[in-house]
mmCIF file of C-alpha atoms in Angstrom:
data_model
loop_
_atom_site.group_PDB
_atom_site.id
_atom_site.type_symbol
_atom_site.label_atom_id
_atom_site.label_comp_id
_atom_site.label_asym_id
_atom_site.label_seq_id
_atom_site.Cartn_x
_atom_site.Cartn_y
_atom_site.Cartn_z
ATOM 1 C CA ASP F 10 263.455 119.746 16.246
ATOM 2 C CA MET F 11 261.917 116.301 15.731
ATOM 3 C CA LYS F 12 258.822 116.798 13.694
ATOM 4 C CA VAL F 13 256.443 115.107 11.285
ATOM 5 C CA THR F 14 254.524 117.616 9.216
ATOM 6 C CA GLN F 15 251.355 116.843 7.306
ATOM 7 C CA MET F 16 249.766 118.984 4.649
ATOM 8 C CA PRO F 17 247.046 119.975 4.289
ATOM 9 C CA ARG F 18 245.377 119.728 7.698
ATOM 10 C CA TYR F 19 241.871 119.829 6.270
ATOM 11 C CA LEU F 20 240.682 118.917 2.804
ATOM 12 C CA ILE F 21 237.319 118.663 1.111
ATOM 13 C CA LYS F 22 237.064 116.868 -2.210
ATOM 14 C CA ARG F 23 234.306 115.628 -4.468
ATOM 15 C CA MET F 24 233.917 111.972 -5.298
ATOM 16 C CA GLY F 25 236.073 111.078 -8.280
ATOM 17 C CA GLU F 26 238.661 113.772 -7.703
ATOM 18 C CA ASN F 27 242.300 112.934 -7.086
ATOM 19 C CA VAL F 28 243.748 113.589 -3.666
ATOM 20 C CA LEU F 29 247.350 114.111 -2.631
ATOM 21 C CA LEU F 30 248.316 114.041 1.041
ATOM 22 C CA GLU F 31 251.847 115.010 1.873
ATOM 23 C CA CYS F 32 254.054 114.160 4.811
ATOM 24 C CA GLY F 33 257.522 115.295 5.731
ATOM 25 C CA GLN F 34 259.911 114.504 8.556
ATOM 26 C CA ASP F 35 263.141 116.157 9.608
ATOM 27 C CA MET F 36 264.706 113.246 11.505
ATOM 28 C CA SER F 37 266.165 111.234 8.606
ATOM 29 C CA HIS F 38 263.979 108.334 9.652
ATOM 30 C CA GLU F 39 264.103 105.303 7.386
ATOM 31 C CA THR F 40 260.582 104.080 7.985
ATOM 32 C CA MET F 41 257.406 106.025 7.332
ATOM 33 C CA TYR F 42 253.758 105.053 7.597
ATOM 34 C CA TRP F 43 250.305 106.101 6.531
ATOM 35 C CA TYR F 44 247.371 105.262 8.799
ATOM 36 C CA ARG F 45 243.735 106.167 8.695
ATOM 37 C CA GLN F 46 241.535 106.556 11.746
ATOM 38 C CA ASP F 47 237.790 106.149 11.740
ATOM 39 C CA PRO F 48 235.439 106.442 14.715
ATOM 40 C CA GLY F 49 235.247 103.168 16.598
ATOM 41 C CA LEU F 50 237.841 101.447 14.416
ATOM 42 C CA GLY F 51 241.139 102.696 15.713
ATOM 43 C CA LEU F 52 244.110 103.261 13.441
ATOM 44 C CA GLN F 53 244.534 101.073 10.398
ATOM 45 C CA LEU F 54 247.778 100.798 8.469
ATOM 46 C CA ILE F 55 247.486 101.704 4.788
ATOM 47 C CA TYR F 56 251.095 101.620 3.622
ATOM 48 C CA ILE F 57 254.542 101.411 5.081
ATOM 49 C CA SER F 58 257.755 102.625 3.485
ATOM 50 C CA TYR F 59 261.113 101.226 4.596
ATOM 51 C CA ASP F 60 263.108 103.756 2.590
ATOM 52 C CA VAL F 61 263.130 105.495 -0.780
ATOM 53 C CA ASP F 62 261.146 103.461 -3.328
ATOM 54 C CA SER F 63 260.733 100.595 -0.837
ATOM 55 C CA ASN F 64 257.037 100.520 -0.040
ATOM 56 C CA SER F 65 254.774 97.751 1.238
ATOM 57 C CA GLU F 66 251.059 97.395 1.592
ATOM 58 C CA GLY F 67 249.523 97.511 5.016
ATOM 59 C CA ASP F 68 246.124 96.205 6.017
ATOM 60 C CA ILE F 69 243.927 98.397 3.827
ATOM 61 C CA PRO F 70 245.865 99.476 0.706
ATOM 62 C CA LYS F 71 242.978 99.240 -1.751
ATOM 63 C CA GLY F 72 242.192 102.591 -3.303
ATOM 64 C CA TYR F 73 245.497 104.130 -2.237
ATOM 65 C CA ARG F 74 248.996 104.404 -3.551
ATOM 66 C CA VAL F 75 252.117 105.986 -2.165
ATOM 67 C CA SER F 76 255.277 107.642 -3.330
ATOM 68 C CA ARG F 77 258.591 108.039 -1.572
ATOM 69 C CA LYS F 78 261.276 109.609 -3.715
ATOM 70 C CA LYS F 79 263.152 111.263 -0.876
ATOM 71 C CA ARG F 80 263.762 109.828 2.562
ATOM 72 C CA GLU F 81 262.149 112.798 4.295
ATOM 73 C CA HIS F 82 258.993 112.859 2.217
ATOM 74 C CA PHE F 83 256.131 110.347 1.877
ATOM 75 C CA SER F 84 252.971 110.982 -0.132
ATOM 76 C CA LEU F 85 249.606 109.263 -0.080
ATOM 77 C CA ILE F 86 247.578 109.417 -3.275
ATOM 78 C CA LEU F 87 243.919 108.660 -3.751
ATOM 79 C CA ASP F 88 243.071 108.259 -7.407
ATOM 80 C CA SER F 89 239.393 109.002 -7.914
ATOM 81 C CA ALA F 90 238.434 109.431 -4.264
ATOM 82 C CA LYS F 91 235.418 107.663 -2.858
ATOM 83 C CA THR F 92 233.075 108.776 -0.110
ATOM 84 C CA ASN F 93 234.193 105.876 2.095
ATOM 85 C CA GLN F 94 237.681 107.346 2.100
ATOM 86 C CA THR F 95 236.446 110.175 4.272
ATOM 87 C CA SER F 96 238.637 109.818 7.329
ATOM 88 C CA VAL F 97 241.481 111.267 9.334
ATOM 89 C CA TYR F 98 244.850 110.306 7.873
ATOM 90 C CA PHE F 99 247.969 110.140 9.970
ATOM 91 C CA CYS F 100 251.527 109.942 8.812
ATOM 92 C CA ALA F 101 254.220 108.607 11.124
ATOM 93 C CA SER F 102 257.917 107.880 11.028
ATOM 94 C CA SER F 103 260.435 105.874 12.995
ATOM 95 C CA LEU F 104 264.170 105.403 12.728
ATOM 96 C CA ARG F 105 263.594 101.826 11.655
ATOM 97 C CA GLY F 106 260.652 99.608 12.552
ATOM 98 C CA PRO F 107 258.483 100.359 15.593
ATOM 99 C CA SER F 108 259.969 97.440 17.500
ATOM 100 C CA GLN F 109 263.228 99.268 17.810
ATOM 101 C CA ASN F 110 262.216 102.853 17.809
ATOM 102 C CA THR F 111 259.587 105.353 18.808
ATOM 103 C CA LEU F 112 256.913 106.305 16.315
ATOM 104 C CA TYR F 113 256.449 110.013 15.694
ATOM 105 C CA PHE F 114 253.081 111.055 14.337
ATOM 106 C CA GLY F 115 251.985 114.056 12.366
ATOM 107 C CA ALA F 116 248.961 116.109 13.389
ATOM 108 C CA GLY F 117 246.723 114.403 10.846
ATOM 109 C CA THR F 118 244.795 115.407 7.742
ATOM 110 C CA ARG F 119 241.033 115.434 7.976
ATOM 111 C CA LEU F 120 239.692 114.474 4.548
ATOM 112 C CA SER F 121 236.062 114.733 3.551
ATOM 113 C CA VAL F 122 234.984 113.235 0.242
ATOM 114 C CA LEU F 123 231.547 114.465 -0.791
ATOM 115 C CA GLY S 2 244.824 88.359 12.857
ATOM 116 C CA GLN S 3 246.106 90.074 15.907
ATOM 117 C CA GLN S 4 243.374 91.564 18.045
ATOM 118 C CA VAL S 5 243.889 94.278 20.593
ATOM 119 C CA GLN S 6 241.135 95.045 23.047
ATOM 120 C CA GLN S 7 241.166 97.947 25.431
ATOM 121 C CA SER S 8 239.039 98.589 28.459
ATOM 122 C CA PRO S 9 237.256 100.520 29.655
ATOM 123 C CA ALA S 10 236.095 102.302 26.527
ATOM 124 C CA SER S 11 235.748 105.498 28.507
ATOM 125 C CA LEU S 12 236.619 106.703 31.970
ATOM 126 C CA VAL S 13 235.688 109.843 33.873
ATOM 127 C CA LEU S 14 237.736 110.900 36.869
ATOM 128 C CA GLN S 15 238.057 113.800 39.193
ATOM 129 C CA GLU S 16 241.430 115.470 39.263
ATOM 130 C CA GLY S 17 243.760 113.682 41.660
ATOM 131 C CA GLU S 18 242.237 110.242 41.194
ATOM 132 C CA ASN S 19 244.192 107.367 39.680
ATOM 133 C CA ALA S 20 243.370 105.722 36.356
ATOM 134 C CA GLU S 21 243.871 102.109 35.373
ATOM 135 C CA LEU S 22 243.684 101.245 31.672
ATOM 136 C CA GLN S 23 243.779 97.725 30.315
ATOM 137 C CA CYS S 24 245.005 96.223 27.055
ATOM 138 C CA ASN S 25 244.510 92.582 26.079
ATOM 139 C CA PHE S 26 245.892 91.013 22.949
ATOM 140 C CA SER S 27 245.182 87.765 21.209
ATOM 141 C CA SER S 28 248.635 86.416 20.371
ATOM 142 C CA THR S 29 252.245 86.858 21.343
ATOM 143 C CA ALA S 30 253.525 90.355 20.813
ATOM 144 C CA THR S 31 257.153 91.239 20.368
ATOM 145 C CA GLN S 32 256.503 94.812 21.242
ATOM 146 C CA LEU S 33 253.789 96.752 23.005
ATOM 147 C CA GLN S 34 253.446 100.500 22.985
ATOM 148 C CA TRP S 35 251.132 102.967 24.664
ATOM 149 C CA PHE S 36 250.165 106.180 22.891
ATOM 150 C CA TYR S 37 248.289 109.295 23.929
ATOM 151 C CA GLN S 38 245.988 111.039 21.482
ATOM 152 C CA SER S 39 245.035 114.578 22.358
ATOM 153 C CA PRO S 40 241.498 115.864 21.827
ATOM 154 C CA GLY S 41 242.900 117.745 18.849
ATOM 155 C CA GLY S 42 243.957 114.452 17.298
ATOM 156 C CA SER S 43 247.761 114.195 17.391
ATOM 157 C CA LEU S 44 249.361 111.009 18.778
ATOM 158 C CA VAL S 45 252.352 110.859 21.062
ATOM 159 C CA SER S 46 254.229 107.750 22.123
ATOM 160 C CA LEU S 47 254.139 107.376 25.905
ATOM 161 C CA LEU S 48 256.225 104.313 26.459
ATOM 162 C CA SER S 49 257.177 100.961 25.043
ATOM 163 C CA ASN S 50 256.802 97.964 27.321
ATOM 164 C CA PRO S 51 256.873 94.451 25.868
ATOM 165 C CA SER S 52 257.252 92.850 29.306
ATOM 166 C CA GLY S 53 257.621 93.742 32.943
ATOM 167 C CA THR S 54 257.044 97.112 34.525
ATOM 168 C CA LYS S 55 258.115 100.510 33.306
ATOM 169 C CA HIS S 56 257.707 103.940 34.837
ATOM 170 C CA THR S 57 257.809 107.382 33.339
ATOM 171 C CA GLY S 58 256.618 110.332 35.357
ATOM 172 C CA ARG S 59 253.133 109.567 36.664
ATOM 173 C CA LEU S 60 252.737 106.642 34.263
ATOM 174 C CA THR S 61 253.364 102.996 35.116
ATOM 175 C CA SER S 62 252.911 100.218 32.595
ATOM 176 C CA THR S 63 252.877 96.550 33.511
ATOM 177 C CA THR S 64 252.873 93.908 30.807
ATOM 178 C CA VAL S 65 252.408 90.211 31.540
ATOM 179 C CA THR S 66 253.396 88.621 28.263
ATOM 180 C CA LYS S 67 252.256 85.089 29.092
ATOM 181 C CA GLU S 68 248.809 86.375 29.977
ATOM 182 C CA ARG S 69 248.749 88.680 26.940
ATOM 183 C CA ARG S 70 247.789 91.756 28.842
ATOM 184 C CA SER S 71 249.167 95.142 29.687
ATOM 185 C CA SER S 72 247.991 97.923 31.940
ATOM 186 C CA LEU S 73 248.682 101.622 32.102
ATOM 187 C CA HIS S 74 248.345 103.287 35.475
ATOM 188 C CA ILE S 75 248.100 107.064 35.663
ATOM 189 C CA SER S 76 248.598 108.395 39.153
ATOM 190 C CA SER S 77 247.171 111.673 40.441
ATOM 191 C CA SER S 78 245.348 112.450 37.223
ATOM 192 C CA GLN S 79 245.258 116.016 35.921
ATOM 193 C CA THR S 80 242.838 117.734 33.571
ATOM 194 C CA THR S 81 245.605 117.817 30.970
ATOM 195 C CA ASP S 82 245.604 113.994 30.958
ATOM 196 C CA SER S 83 242.240 114.060 29.206
ATOM 197 C CA GLY S 84 242.319 112.403 25.820
ATOM 198 C CA THR S 85 242.447 108.929 24.330
ATOM 199 C CA TYR S 86 244.993 106.291 25.287
ATOM 200 C CA LEU S 87 245.861 103.732 22.649
ATOM 201 C CA CYS S 88 247.615 100.420 23.014
ATOM 202 C CA ALA S 89 249.453 98.993 19.997
ATOM 203 C CA ILE S 90 251.078 95.637 19.366
ATOM 204 C CA ASP S 91 253.873 94.843 16.971
ATOM 205 C CA ARG S 92 252.822 91.737 15.072
ATOM 206 C CA GLY S 93 256.355 90.608 14.365
ATOM 207 C CA VAL S 94 256.208 91.884 10.816
ATOM 208 C CA VAL S 95 258.640 94.763 10.627
ATOM 209 C CA GLY S 96 256.868 98.036 11.024
ATOM 210 C CA GLN S 97 253.336 96.809 11.406
ATOM 211 C CA LEU S 98 251.444 97.790 14.522
ATOM 212 C CA THR S 99 247.910 96.778 15.402
ATOM 213 C CA PHE S 100 246.116 99.409 17.450
ATOM 214 C CA GLY S 101 243.308 98.994 19.929
ATOM 215 C CA ARG S 102 240.335 101.315 19.776
ATOM 216 C CA GLY S 103 241.493 103.228 22.810
ATOM 217 C CA THR S 104 240.271 104.345 26.203
ATOM 218 C CA ARG S 105 238.856 107.837 26.316
ATOM 219 C CA LEU S 106 239.805 109.505 29.578
ATOM 220 C CA GLN S 107 238.148 112.631 30.856
ATOM 221 C CA VAL S 108 239.511 114.307 33.963
ATOM 222 C CA TYR S 109 237.540 117.162 35.459
ATOM 223 C CA ALA S 110 238.644 119.712 38.042
#
């Protein structure tokens, strides 16, 4: 079953707390992504990972970092979360880059930073 | 940077009517994809169409690369088609897509 799983689905944190968003895929995809979606802004790419320990910044990496130690798992970390990081975060994966292959998205994590 | 503009922003149809969604982009795209986002939030890839016309089920996409535009036609709309349709362009940098803000479609019975 081709699936991208995000945990948790909903999260409430206080400003200054650390946040860990987790993403897993069962398709052995090389490439994984983290996006955030805000009302009226569409999806914005935070980080992209081309394989284990091969990560690149996207359009809005400031305030975020990522970790990919296994091909099937990609984490997004917010050190000392800020209120403007309240958003819906989507993880996605593709066999390689999106030019060659379909993107599969997770269901999203709705993060509120108070 | 690459800009992707979608129109209309929202569309309300009665079941059975056809929908026409537009996507315009500011520079040459090597890849163009259409996605559907359900009201619950999850995104699903509908089709990839960098040029020409592609069909899948009740969906038809036509991309005119030289004119930097793409359309998505939904025939005989159903209430289950309700949601947001997103257009995304590959900028030529491996893995990086630029998304439009989407067209929100509501189909009522």
